[in-house]
Amino acid sequence: MMAFAGAIEPLRLANQVTGRKLYEWSVVGEGGETVSCSNGSSFKVDSDLPELARDDAVILCGGLSVQRATTKKLLNWIRRESRRGLTVGGVCTAAYVLAKAGLLNGKRATIHWENQDSFLEEFEDVDLARSVFVIDGNTMSAAGGTSSLDLMLTLVARDFGSEVANTVADQMIYTSIRSDRDTLRLSTPARIGVRHPKLAQVIKMMEDNIEDPISPANLAKQVGMSTRQLERLFRRYLTKSPKRYYMELRLQKARNLLMQTDMSVINVALACGFTSPSHFSKCYRAHYDTTPYRERGSRGSGDEKK
């Protein structure tokens, strides 16, 4: 809902602060049915998927279980509108739909950080960025949450000048408009609440080497520490060993892949640095209190976010 509202409110406010109808929009959905959101809200869309004018733009909004919501009808519609020269975009997880339709091949794009691992596995021809939003030719994407505001404020500034965009931002009490050079996640020190440079460096190496884990001894060596010093550093700041922290990172990625892709459990295990399926299952059960197979089976039972 935040990504959805963030894509519309800047347009409404641009009209309001200028006293002119700079933008018009409608909310459409497959079948023209009532749409339910993950927060319990629901609303009636304006129409089914229509044929649009050449100067229109399409912005898709996706959420949880975006794969299930990516129907053949939706893909055919967005391909057709793109072929007619329209600008197409996706906010939160909707870049998945654009990629599935083949509209992001050879282009830069972004998606919510929780979906980045699965996106990289499925769409090798897309240049996935870790930016809050990306505009590449006639395609655009935003990573979810407040990033929709940044994308739309950038478009308002492009269309009608930075003064209008800044006035809109002031109306929303939004004090700093991010650019496409800003990253969608906090830096490692800010995210873990620790600003020890060597600890942050080790964690970054762990995050970059999930498929081929680096031993604690080699991690320590690369930052000029002994293994014992590294152990003490992790215990002091994170109350766990480097091995435990690394394992949790790998299991978190495994869970994302199980929930968001159709990769086999064995391939998920390999992608997360487990050479033995039995060891993967044992570690997964110990951490999440369920098996990878049961986790995969449960993904269809949640409410879908739209």
PDB file of C-alpha atoms in Angstrom:
ATOM      1  CA  MET A   1       0.000   0.000   0.000  1.00  0.00           C
ATOM      2  CA  MET A   2       2.851   2.404   0.763  1.00  0.00           C
ATOM      3  CA  ALA A   3       4.441   1.843  -2.654  1.00  0.00           C
ATOM      4  CA  PHE A   4       1.036   2.218  -4.337  1.00  0.00           C
ATOM      5  CA  ALA A   5       0.112   5.441  -2.526  1.00  0.00           C
ATOM      6  CA  GLY A   6       3.616   6.796  -3.045  1.00  0.00           C
ATOM      7  CA  ALA A   7       3.171   6.480  -6.795  1.00  0.00           C
ATOM      8  CA  ILE A   8      -0.130   8.400  -6.859  1.00  0.00           C
ATOM      9  CA  GLU A   9       0.069  11.086  -4.162  1.00  0.00           C
ATOM     10  CA  PRO A  10       2.896  13.103  -5.778  1.00  0.00           C
ATOM     11  CA  LEU A  11       0.756  13.378  -8.924  1.00  0.00           C
ATOM     12  CA  ARG A  12      -2.298  14.524  -6.965  1.00  0.00           C
ATOM     13  CA  LEU A  13      -0.234  17.074  -5.057  1.00  0.00           C
ATOM     14  CA  ALA A  14       1.443  18.345  -8.235  1.00  0.00           C
ATOM     15  CA  ASN A  15      -2.041  19.178  -9.509  1.00  0.00           C
ATOM     16  CA  GLN A  16      -2.968  20.742  -6.171  1.00  0.00           C
ATOM     17  CA  VAL A  17       0.070  22.987  -5.657  1.00  0.00           C
ATOM     18  CA  THR A  18       0.003  24.316  -9.235  1.00  0.00           C
ATOM     19  CA  GLY A  19      -3.763  24.650  -9.502  1.00  0.00           C
ATOM     20  CA  ARG A  20      -3.593  22.850 -12.866  1.00  0.00           C
ATOM     21  CA  LYS A  21      -4.372  19.332 -14.038  1.00  0.00           C
ATOM     22  CA  LEU A  22      -0.782  18.329 -14.788  1.00  0.00           C
ATOM     23  CA  TYR A  23      -1.524  14.606 -14.403  1.00  0.00           C
ATOM     24  CA  GLU A  24      -4.474  12.266 -14.783  1.00  0.00           C
ATOM     25  CA  TRP A  25      -4.489   8.622 -13.694  1.00  0.00           C
ATOM     26  CA  SER A  26      -6.726   5.601 -13.334  1.00  0.00           C
ATOM     27  CA  VAL A  27      -6.346   2.377 -11.383  1.00  0.00           C
ATOM     28  CA  VAL A  28      -6.876  -0.747 -13.468  1.00  0.00           C
ATOM     29  CA  GLY A  29      -6.627  -4.445 -12.747  1.00  0.00           C
ATOM     30  CA  GLU A  30      -7.168  -7.760 -14.435  1.00  0.00           C
ATOM     31  CA  GLY A  31     -10.894  -8.460 -14.576  1.00  0.00           C
ATOM     32  CA  GLY A  32     -11.771  -5.021 -13.189  1.00  0.00           C
ATOM     33  CA  GLU A  33     -12.468  -6.641  -9.819  1.00  0.00           C
ATOM     34  CA  THR A  34     -12.086  -5.378  -6.271  1.00  0.00           C
ATOM     35  CA  VAL A  35      -8.463  -5.542  -5.140  1.00  0.00           C
ATOM     36  CA  SER A  36      -7.505  -6.613  -1.614  1.00  0.00           C
ATOM     37  CA  CYS A  37      -4.282  -5.421   0.014  1.00  0.00           C
ATOM     38  CA  SER A  38      -2.170  -7.233   2.578  1.00  0.00           C
ATOM     39  CA  ASN A  39      -3.130  -4.653   5.226  1.00  0.00           C
ATOM     40  CA  GLY A  40      -6.801  -5.602   4.875  1.00  0.00           C
ATOM     41  CA  SER A  41      -7.902  -2.625   2.784  1.00  0.00           C
ATOM     42  CA  SER A  42      -9.774  -3.185  -0.473  1.00  0.00           C
ATOM     43  CA  PHE A  43     -11.014  -0.970  -3.281  1.00  0.00           C
ATOM     44  CA  LYS A  44     -12.705  -1.198  -6.651  1.00  0.00           C
ATOM     45  CA  VAL A  45     -10.435  -0.567  -9.626  1.00  0.00           C
ATOM     46  CA  ASP A  46     -11.609   1.718 -12.422  1.00  0.00           C
ATOM     47  CA  SER A  47     -11.532  -0.884 -15.190  1.00  0.00           C
ATOM     48  CA  ASP A  48     -10.093  -4.077 -16.625  1.00  0.00           C
ATOM     49  CA  LEU A  49      -6.786  -3.865 -18.522  1.00  0.00           C
ATOM     50  CA  PRO A  50      -7.517  -1.306 -21.271  1.00  0.00           C
ATOM     51  CA  GLU A  51      -5.913  -0.240 -24.520  1.00  0.00           C
ATOM     52  CA  LEU A  52      -4.064   2.970 -23.710  1.00  0.00           C
ATOM     53  CA  ALA A  53      -3.081   6.115 -25.595  1.00  0.00           C
ATOM     54  CA  ARG A  54       0.454   6.461 -26.945  1.00  0.00           C
ATOM     55  CA  ASP A  55       1.409   9.216 -24.487  1.00  0.00           C
ATOM     56  CA  ASP A  56       0.227   7.237 -21.448  1.00  0.00           C
ATOM     57  CA  ALA A  57       2.511   5.448 -18.998  1.00  0.00           C
ATOM     58  CA  VAL A  58       1.823   2.188 -17.155  1.00  0.00           C
ATOM     59  CA  ILE A  59       3.070   1.635 -13.605  1.00  0.00           C
ATOM     60  CA  LEU A  60       2.493  -1.812 -12.119  1.00  0.00           C
ATOM     61  CA  CYS A  61       2.415  -2.321  -8.355  1.00  0.00           C
ATOM     62  CA  GLY A  62       3.360  -5.734  -6.963  1.00  0.00           C
ATOM     63  CA  GLY A  63       3.731  -7.222  -3.521  1.00  0.00           C
ATOM     64  CA  LEU A  64       3.865 -10.662  -1.929  1.00  0.00           C
ATOM     65  CA  SER A  65       3.564 -13.700  -4.227  1.00  0.00           C
ATOM     66  CA  VAL A  66       4.146 -11.589  -7.322  1.00  0.00           C
ATOM     67  CA  GLN A  67       4.871 -14.760  -9.316  1.00  0.00           C
ATOM     68  CA  ARG A  68       1.347 -16.033  -8.688  1.00  0.00           C
ATOM     69  CA  ALA A  69      -0.141 -12.687  -9.726  1.00  0.00           C
ATOM     70  CA  THR A  70       1.834 -12.637 -12.992  1.00  0.00           C
ATOM     71  CA  THR A  71      -0.774 -14.134 -15.288  1.00  0.00           C
ATOM     72  CA  LYS A  72      -0.581 -14.777 -19.022  1.00  0.00           C
ATOM     73  CA  LYS A  73      -3.207 -12.091 -19.614  1.00  0.00           C
ATOM     74  CA  LEU A  74      -1.201  -9.511 -17.674  1.00  0.00           C
ATOM     75  CA  LEU A  75       2.024 -10.397 -19.525  1.00  0.00           C
ATOM     76  CA  ASN A  76       0.353 -10.162 -22.926  1.00  0.00           C
ATOM     77  CA  TRP A  77      -1.173  -6.797 -22.010  1.00  0.00           C
ATOM     78  CA  ILE A  78       2.046  -5.202 -20.787  1.00  0.00           C
ATOM     79  CA  ARG A  79       3.970  -6.527 -23.817  1.00  0.00           C
ATOM     80  CA  ARG A  80       1.342  -5.086 -26.158  1.00  0.00           C
ATOM     81  CA  GLU A  81       1.401  -1.661 -24.519  1.00  0.00           C
ATOM     82  CA  SER A  82       5.205  -1.607 -24.500  1.00  0.00           C
ATOM     83  CA  ARG A  83       5.331  -2.464 -28.221  1.00  0.00           C
ATOM     84  CA  ARG A  84       3.096   0.544 -28.861  1.00  0.00           C
ATOM     85  CA  GLY A  85       5.790   2.773 -27.357  1.00  0.00           C
ATOM     86  CA  LEU A  86       4.373   3.415 -23.892  1.00  0.00           C
ATOM     87  CA  THR A  87       6.611   3.930 -20.889  1.00  0.00           C
ATOM     88  CA  VAL A  88       6.226   0.994 -18.490  1.00  0.00           C
ATOM     89  CA  GLY A  89       7.298   0.772 -14.879  1.00  0.00           C
ATOM     90  CA  GLY A  90       7.064  -1.402 -11.801  1.00  0.00           C
ATOM     91  CA  VAL A  91       7.138  -0.514  -8.095  1.00  0.00           C
ATOM     92  CA  CYS A  92       8.030  -2.783  -5.169  1.00  0.00           C
ATOM     93  CA  THR A  93       8.121  -6.301  -6.674  1.00  0.00           C
ATOM     94  CA  ALA A  94       6.456  -5.473 -10.014  1.00  0.00           C
ATOM     95  CA  ALA A  95       9.794  -5.325 -11.856  1.00  0.00           C
ATOM     96  CA  TYR A  96       9.380  -9.114 -11.816  1.00  0.00           C
ATOM     97  CA  VAL A  97       6.401  -8.789 -14.190  1.00  0.00           C
ATOM     98  CA  LEU A  98       8.375  -6.557 -16.562  1.00  0.00           C
ATOM     99  CA  ALA A  99      11.301  -8.984 -16.530  1.00  0.00           C
ATOM    100  CA  LYS A 100       9.016 -11.985 -17.073  1.00  0.00           C
ATOM    101  CA  ALA A 101       7.545 -10.167 -20.085  1.00  0.00           C
ATOM    102  CA  GLY A 102      11.068  -9.710 -21.482  1.00  0.00           C
ATOM    103  CA  LEU A 103      10.892  -5.920 -21.248  1.00  0.00           C
ATOM    104  CA  LEU A 104      14.001  -5.550 -19.071  1.00  0.00           C
ATOM    105  CA  ASN A 105      16.441  -7.674 -21.093  1.00  0.00           C
ATOM    106  CA  GLY A 106      19.690  -5.744 -21.434  1.00  0.00           C
ATOM    107  CA  LYS A 107      18.377  -2.958 -19.196  1.00  0.00           C
ATOM    108  CA  ARG A 108      18.993  -1.720 -15.674  1.00  0.00           C
ATOM    109  CA  ALA A 109      16.268  -2.236 -13.093  1.00  0.00           C
ATOM    110  CA  THR A 110      15.703  -2.562  -9.369  1.00  0.00           C
ATOM    111  CA  ILE A 111      13.346  -4.501  -7.113  1.00  0.00           C
ATOM    112  CA  HIS A 112      12.633  -4.786  -3.380  1.00  0.00           C
ATOM    113  CA  TRP A 113      15.755  -6.028  -1.584  1.00  0.00           C
ATOM    114  CA  GLU A 114      14.009  -9.187  -0.331  1.00  0.00           C
ATOM    115  CA  ASN A 115      13.429 -10.232  -3.961  1.00  0.00           C
ATOM    116  CA  GLN A 116      16.890  -9.468  -5.298  1.00  0.00           C
ATOM    117  CA  ASP A 117      18.337 -12.959  -4.763  1.00  0.00           C
ATOM    118  CA  SER A 118      15.510 -14.734  -6.549  1.00  0.00           C
ATOM    119  CA  PHE A 119      15.447 -12.106  -9.311  1.00  0.00           C
ATOM    120  CA  LEU A 120      19.154 -12.598 -10.012  1.00  0.00           C
ATOM    121  CA  GLU A 121      18.676 -16.347 -10.237  1.00  0.00           C
ATOM    122  CA  GLU A 122      15.814 -16.081 -12.756  1.00  0.00           C
ATOM    123  CA  PHE A 123      16.718 -13.098 -14.946  1.00  0.00           C
ATOM    124  CA  GLU A 124      20.370 -13.177 -15.962  1.00  0.00           C
ATOM    125  CA  ASP A 125      19.857 -10.721 -18.842  1.00  0.00           C
ATOM    126  CA  VAL A 126      18.736  -7.892 -16.543  1.00  0.00           C
ATOM    127  CA  ASP A 127      21.317  -5.542 -15.021  1.00  0.00           C
ATOM    128  CA  LEU A 128      19.935  -5.507 -11.485  1.00  0.00           C
ATOM    129  CA  ALA A 129      20.892  -2.410  -9.502  1.00  0.00           C
ATOM    130  CA  ARG A 130      20.656  -1.855  -5.757  1.00  0.00           C
ATOM    131  CA  SER A 131      19.263   1.640  -6.296  1.00  0.00           C
ATOM    132  CA  VAL A 132      16.046   2.980  -4.795  1.00  0.00           C
ATOM    133  CA  PHE A 133      14.789   3.493  -8.354  1.00  0.00           C
ATOM    134  CA  VAL A 134      16.011   3.163 -11.925  1.00  0.00           C
ATOM    135  CA  ILE A 135      14.950   4.873 -15.149  1.00  0.00           C
ATOM    136  CA  ASP A 136      16.327   3.228 -18.291  1.00  0.00           C
ATOM    137  CA  GLY A 137      14.829   4.495 -21.526  1.00  0.00           C
ATOM    138  CA  ASN A 138      11.111   3.726 -21.573  1.00  0.00           C
ATOM    139  CA  THR A 139      11.271   1.462 -18.502  1.00  0.00           C
ATOM    140  CA  MET A 140      11.430   2.403 -14.853  1.00  0.00           C
ATOM    141  CA  SER A 141      11.359   0.582 -11.543  1.00  0.00           C
ATOM    142  CA  ALA A 142      11.286   1.452  -7.848  1.00  0.00           C
ATOM    143  CA  ALA A 143      12.236  -0.831  -4.983  1.00  0.00           C
ATOM    144  CA  GLY A 144       9.131  -0.382  -2.832  1.00  0.00           C
ATOM    145  CA  GLY A 145       8.131   1.573   0.246  1.00  0.00           C
ATOM    146  CA  THR A 146       9.009   5.250  -0.010  1.00  0.00           C
ATOM    147  CA  SER A 147      11.100   4.737  -3.166  1.00  0.00           C
ATOM    148  CA  SER A 148       7.912   5.342  -5.193  1.00  0.00           C
ATOM    149  CA  LEU A 149       7.953   8.905  -3.869  1.00  0.00           C
ATOM    150  CA  ASP A 150      11.508   9.419  -5.087  1.00  0.00           C
ATOM    151  CA  LEU A 151      10.734   8.052  -8.544  1.00  0.00           C
ATOM    152  CA  MET A 152       7.577  10.143  -8.985  1.00  0.00           C
ATOM    153  CA  LEU A 153       9.146  13.326  -7.600  1.00  0.00           C
ATOM    154  CA  THR A 154      11.998  12.851 -10.089  1.00  0.00           C
ATOM    155  CA  LEU A 155       9.444  12.551 -12.899  1.00  0.00           C
ATOM    156  CA  VAL A 156       7.598  15.671 -11.671  1.00  0.00           C
ATOM    157  CA  ALA A 157      10.899  17.582 -11.635  1.00  0.00           C
ATOM    158  CA  ARG A 158      11.677  16.361 -15.149  1.00  0.00           C
ATOM    159  CA  ASP A 159       8.226  17.313 -16.461  1.00  0.00           C
ATOM    160  CA  PHE A 160       7.558  20.594 -14.643  1.00  0.00           C
ATOM    161  CA  GLY A 161      10.749  21.657 -12.870  1.00  0.00           C
ATOM    162  CA  SER A 162      12.432  21.101  -9.511  1.00  0.00           C
ATOM    163  CA  GLU A 163      10.485  23.913  -7.822  1.00  0.00           C
ATOM    164  CA  VAL A 164       7.197  22.080  -8.326  1.00  0.00           C
ATOM    165  CA  ALA A 165       8.764  18.785  -7.188  1.00  0.00           C
ATOM    166  CA  ASN A 166      10.221  20.382  -4.047  1.00  0.00           C
ATOM    167  CA  THR A 167       6.884  22.005  -3.206  1.00  0.00           C
ATOM    168  CA  VAL A 168       5.186  18.608  -3.524  1.00  0.00           C
ATOM    169  CA  ALA A 169       7.862  17.055  -1.276  1.00  0.00           C
ATOM    170  CA  ASP A 170       7.258  19.783   1.313  1.00  0.00           C
ATOM    171  CA  GLN A 171       3.532  18.986   1.277  1.00  0.00           C
ATOM    172  CA  MET A 172       4.367  15.373   2.132  1.00  0.00           C
ATOM    173  CA  ILE A 173       6.895  16.402   4.839  1.00  0.00           C
ATOM    174  CA  TYR A 174       9.471  14.584   2.703  1.00  0.00           C
ATOM    175  CA  THR A 175      12.696  16.442   3.354  1.00  0.00           C
ATOM    176  CA  SER A 176      15.230  14.707   1.102  1.00  0.00           C
ATOM    177  CA  ILE A 177      14.414  13.426  -2.394  1.00  0.00           C
ATOM    178  CA  ARG A 178      16.716  10.505  -3.202  1.00  0.00           C
ATOM    179  CA  SER A 179      18.268  10.031  -6.627  1.00  0.00           C
ATOM    180  CA  ASP A 180      18.839   6.879  -8.661  1.00  0.00           C
ATOM    181  CA  ARG A 181      22.354   6.784  -7.196  1.00  0.00           C
ATOM    182  CA  ASP A 182      21.047   6.126  -3.677  1.00  0.00           C
ATOM    183  CA  THR A 183      21.018   2.494  -2.553  1.00  0.00           C
ATOM    184  CA  LEU A 184      17.893   0.720  -1.377  1.00  0.00           C
ATOM    185  CA  ARG A 185      19.368  -0.658   1.846  1.00  0.00           C
ATOM    186  CA  LEU A 186      21.275   0.944   4.667  1.00  0.00           C
ATOM    187  CA  SER A 187      25.028   0.513   4.714  1.00  0.00           C
ATOM    188  CA  THR A 188      26.287  -2.520   6.620  1.00  0.00           C
ATOM    189  CA  PRO A 189      27.369  -0.480   9.699  1.00  0.00           C
ATOM    190  CA  ALA A 190      24.023   1.338   9.859  1.00  0.00           C
ATOM    191  CA  ARG A 191      21.998  -1.849   9.325  1.00  0.00           C
ATOM    192  CA  ILE A 192      23.681  -3.822  12.103  1.00  0.00           C
ATOM    193  CA  GLY A 193      24.029  -0.810  14.392  1.00  0.00           C
ATOM    194  CA  VAL A 194      27.802  -1.225  14.633  1.00  0.00           C
ATOM    195  CA  ARG A 195      30.386   1.102  13.157  1.00  0.00           C
ATOM    196  CA  HIS A 196      33.507  -1.012  13.665  1.00  0.00           C
ATOM    197  CA  PRO A 197      35.180  -0.837  10.210  1.00  0.00           C
ATOM    198  CA  LYS A 198      36.717  -4.331  10.237  1.00  0.00           C
ATOM    199  CA  LEU A 199      33.495  -5.970  11.405  1.00  0.00           C
ATOM    200  CA  ALA A 200      31.573  -4.193   8.644  1.00  0.00           C
ATOM    201  CA  GLN A 201      34.197  -5.313   6.111  1.00  0.00           C
ATOM    202  CA  VAL A 202      33.901  -8.962   7.182  1.00  0.00           C
ATOM    203  CA  ILE A 203      30.093  -8.895   7.057  1.00  0.00           C
ATOM    204  CA  LYS A 204      30.202  -7.373   3.565  1.00  0.00           C
ATOM    205  CA  MET A 205      32.508 -10.227   2.445  1.00  0.00           C
ATOM    206  CA  MET A 206      30.072 -12.730   3.928  1.00  0.00           C
ATOM    207  CA  GLU A 207      27.121 -11.150   2.103  1.00  0.00           C
ATOM    208  CA  ASP A 208      29.064 -11.200  -1.184  1.00  0.00           C
ATOM    209  CA  ASN A 209      30.113 -14.845  -0.831  1.00  0.00           C
ATOM    210  CA  ILE A 210      26.991 -16.846   0.038  1.00  0.00           C
ATOM    211  CA  GLU A 211      27.380 -19.564  -2.606  1.00  0.00           C
ATOM    212  CA  ASP A 212      31.064 -20.166  -1.795  1.00  0.00           C
ATOM    213  CA  PRO A 213      31.479 -19.388   1.910  1.00  0.00           C
ATOM    214  CA  ILE A 214      34.838 -18.155   3.155  1.00  0.00           C
ATOM    215  CA  SER A 215      36.252 -19.751   6.292  1.00  0.00           C
ATOM    216  CA  PRO A 216      36.510 -17.615   9.457  1.00  0.00           C
ATOM    217  CA  ALA A 217      40.300 -18.007   9.302  1.00  0.00           C
ATOM    218  CA  ASN A 218      40.448 -16.531   5.787  1.00  0.00           C
ATOM    219  CA  LEU A 219      37.984 -13.777   6.675  1.00  0.00           C
ATOM    220  CA  ALA A 220      40.161 -12.820   9.628  1.00  0.00           C
ATOM    221  CA  LYS A 221      43.304 -12.906   7.500  1.00  0.00           C
ATOM    222  CA  GLN A 222      41.809 -10.595   4.873  1.00  0.00           C
ATOM    223  CA  VAL A 223      41.168  -7.862   7.463  1.00  0.00           C
ATOM    224  CA  GLY A 224      44.488  -8.351   9.273  1.00  0.00           C
ATOM    225  CA  MET A 225      43.177 -10.116  12.383  1.00  0.00           C
ATOM    226  CA  SER A 226      43.598 -13.485  14.036  1.00  0.00           C
ATOM    227  CA  THR A 227      40.665 -15.918  14.097  1.00  0.00           C
ATOM    228  CA  ARG A 228      40.436 -15.461  17.861  1.00  0.00           C
ATOM    229  CA  GLN A 229      40.257 -11.665  17.507  1.00  0.00           C
ATOM    230  CA  LEU A 230      37.479 -12.032  14.943  1.00  0.00           C
ATOM    231  CA  GLU A 231      35.568 -14.344  17.283  1.00  0.00           C
ATOM    232  CA  ARG A 232      35.829 -11.798  20.100  1.00  0.00           C
ATOM    233  CA  LEU A 233      34.704  -8.994  17.775  1.00  0.00           C
ATOM    234  CA  PHE A 234      31.542 -10.840  16.750  1.00  0.00           C
ATOM    235  CA  ARG A 235      30.776 -11.907  20.323  1.00  0.00           C
ATOM    236  CA  ARG A 236      31.182  -8.343  21.580  1.00  0.00           C
ATOM    237  CA  TYR A 237      29.054  -6.577  18.972  1.00  0.00           C
ATOM    238  CA  LEU A 238      26.658  -9.256  17.696  1.00  0.00           C
ATOM    239  CA  THR A 239      26.590 -11.780  20.573  1.00  0.00           C
ATOM    240  CA  LYS A 240      27.239 -14.696  18.210  1.00  0.00           C
ATOM    241  CA  SER A 241      30.170 -16.332  16.485  1.00  0.00           C
ATOM    242  CA  PRO A 242      31.215 -15.464  12.906  1.00  0.00           C
ATOM    243  CA  LYS A 243      30.226 -18.998  11.879  1.00  0.00           C
ATOM    244  CA  ARG A 244      26.724 -18.599  13.350  1.00  0.00           C
ATOM    245  CA  TYR A 245      26.232 -15.170  11.763  1.00  0.00           C
ATOM    246  CA  TYR A 246      27.377 -16.457   8.360  1.00  0.00           C
ATOM    247  CA  MET A 247      25.065 -19.474   8.631  1.00  0.00           C
ATOM    248  CA  GLU A 248      22.076 -17.213   9.364  1.00  0.00           C
ATOM    249  CA  LEU A 249      22.859 -15.081   6.310  1.00  0.00           C
ATOM    250  CA  ARG A 250      22.946 -18.201   4.119  1.00  0.00           C
ATOM    251  CA  LEU A 251      19.709 -19.565   5.581  1.00  0.00           C
ATOM    252  CA  GLN A 252      17.970 -16.219   5.098  1.00  0.00           C
ATOM    253  CA  LYS A 253      18.891 -16.246   1.416  1.00  0.00           C
ATOM    254  CA  ALA A 254      17.750 -19.884   1.180  1.00  0.00           C
ATOM    255  CA  ARG A 255      14.366 -18.975   2.633  1.00  0.00           C
ATOM    256  CA  ASN A 256      13.956 -16.121   0.144  1.00  0.00           C
ATOM    257  CA  LEU A 257      14.717 -18.486  -2.743  1.00  0.00           C
ATOM    258  CA  LEU A 258      12.349 -21.164  -1.445  1.00  0.00           C
ATOM    259  CA  MET A 259       9.511 -18.678  -1.051  1.00  0.00           C
ATOM    260  CA  GLN A 260      10.053 -16.659  -4.226  1.00  0.00           C
ATOM    261  CA  THR A 261      11.329 -19.078  -6.887  1.00  0.00           C
ATOM    262  CA  ASP A 262      10.613 -22.523  -8.270  1.00  0.00           C
ATOM    263  CA  MET A 263      14.227 -23.636  -7.821  1.00  0.00           C
ATOM    264  CA  SER A 264      14.535 -27.178  -6.527  1.00  0.00           C
ATOM    265  CA  VAL A 265      15.517 -27.573  -2.882  1.00  0.00           C
ATOM    266  CA  ILE A 266      18.860 -29.073  -3.915  1.00  0.00           C
ATOM    267  CA  ASN A 267      19.618 -26.085  -6.154  1.00  0.00           C
ATOM    268  CA  VAL A 268      18.650 -23.700  -3.367  1.00  0.00           C
ATOM    269  CA  ALA A 269      21.026 -25.557  -1.085  1.00  0.00           C
ATOM    270  CA  LEU A 270      23.868 -25.270  -3.604  1.00  0.00           C
ATOM    271  CA  ALA A 271      23.174 -21.568  -4.213  1.00  0.00           C
ATOM    272  CA  CYS A 272      23.562 -20.963  -0.479  1.00  0.00           C
ATOM    273  CA  GLY A 273      26.783 -22.892   0.005  1.00  0.00           C
ATOM    274  CA  PHE A 274      25.432 -26.259   1.210  1.00  0.00           C
ATOM    275  CA  THR A 275      26.945 -29.250  -0.606  1.00  0.00           C
ATOM    276  CA  SER A 276      24.766 -31.771   1.225  1.00  0.00           C
ATOM    277  CA  PRO A 277      20.930 -31.603   1.080  1.00  0.00           C
ATOM    278  CA  SER A 278      20.712 -33.418   4.413  1.00  0.00           C
ATOM    279  CA  HIS A 279      23.002 -30.858   6.090  1.00  0.00           C
ATOM    280  CA  PHE A 280      20.977 -28.032   4.561  1.00  0.00           C
ATOM    281  CA  SER A 281      17.726 -29.533   5.839  1.00  0.00           C
ATOM    282  CA  LYS A 282      19.169 -30.073   9.312  1.00  0.00           C
ATOM    283  CA  CYS A 283      20.454 -26.473   9.567  1.00  0.00           C
ATOM    284  CA  TYR A 284      17.208 -25.081   8.166  1.00  0.00           C
ATOM    285  CA  ARG A 285      15.068 -27.001  10.646  1.00  0.00           C
ATOM    286  CA  ALA A 286      17.257 -25.906  13.564  1.00  0.00           C
ATOM    287  CA  HIS A 287      16.891 -22.238  12.608  1.00  0.00           C
ATOM    288  CA  TYR A 288      13.305 -22.007  11.279  1.00  0.00           C
ATOM    289  CA  ASP A 289      11.714 -24.989  13.047  1.00  0.00           C
ATOM    290  CA  THR A 290      10.512 -26.423   9.731  1.00  0.00           C
ATOM    291  CA  THR A 291      12.050 -28.211   6.765  1.00  0.00           C
ATOM    292  CA  PRO A 292      12.845 -26.605   3.393  1.00  0.00           C
ATOM    293  CA  TYR A 293      10.203 -28.846   1.773  1.00  0.00           C
ATOM    294  CA  ARG A 294       7.476 -27.736   4.186  1.00  0.00           C
ATOM    295  CA  GLU A 295       8.533 -24.111   3.762  1.00  0.00           C
ATOM    296  CA  ARG A 296       8.171 -24.460   0.016  1.00  0.00           C
ATOM    297  CA  GLY A 297       4.716 -26.016   0.448  1.00  0.00           C
ATOM    298  CA  SER A 298       3.520 -23.197   2.730  1.00  0.00           C
ATOM    299  CA  ARG A 299       4.182 -20.334   0.355  1.00  0.00           C
ATOM    300  CA  GLY A 300       0.771 -20.539  -1.316  1.00  0.00           C
ATOM    301  CA  SER A 301      -1.135 -20.139   1.946  1.00  0.00           C
ATOM    302  CA  GLY A 302      -0.353 -16.507   2.681  1.00  0.00           C
ATOM    303  CA  ASP A 303      -2.460 -13.508   1.714  1.00  0.00           C
ATOM    304  CA  GLU A 304      -1.361 -11.790  -1.446  1.00  0.00           C
ATOM    305  CA  LYS A 305      -0.280  -8.178  -1.341  1.00  0.00           C
ATOM    306  CA  LYS A 306      -1.336  -6.028  -4.291  1.00  0.00           C
TER     307      LYS A 306
END
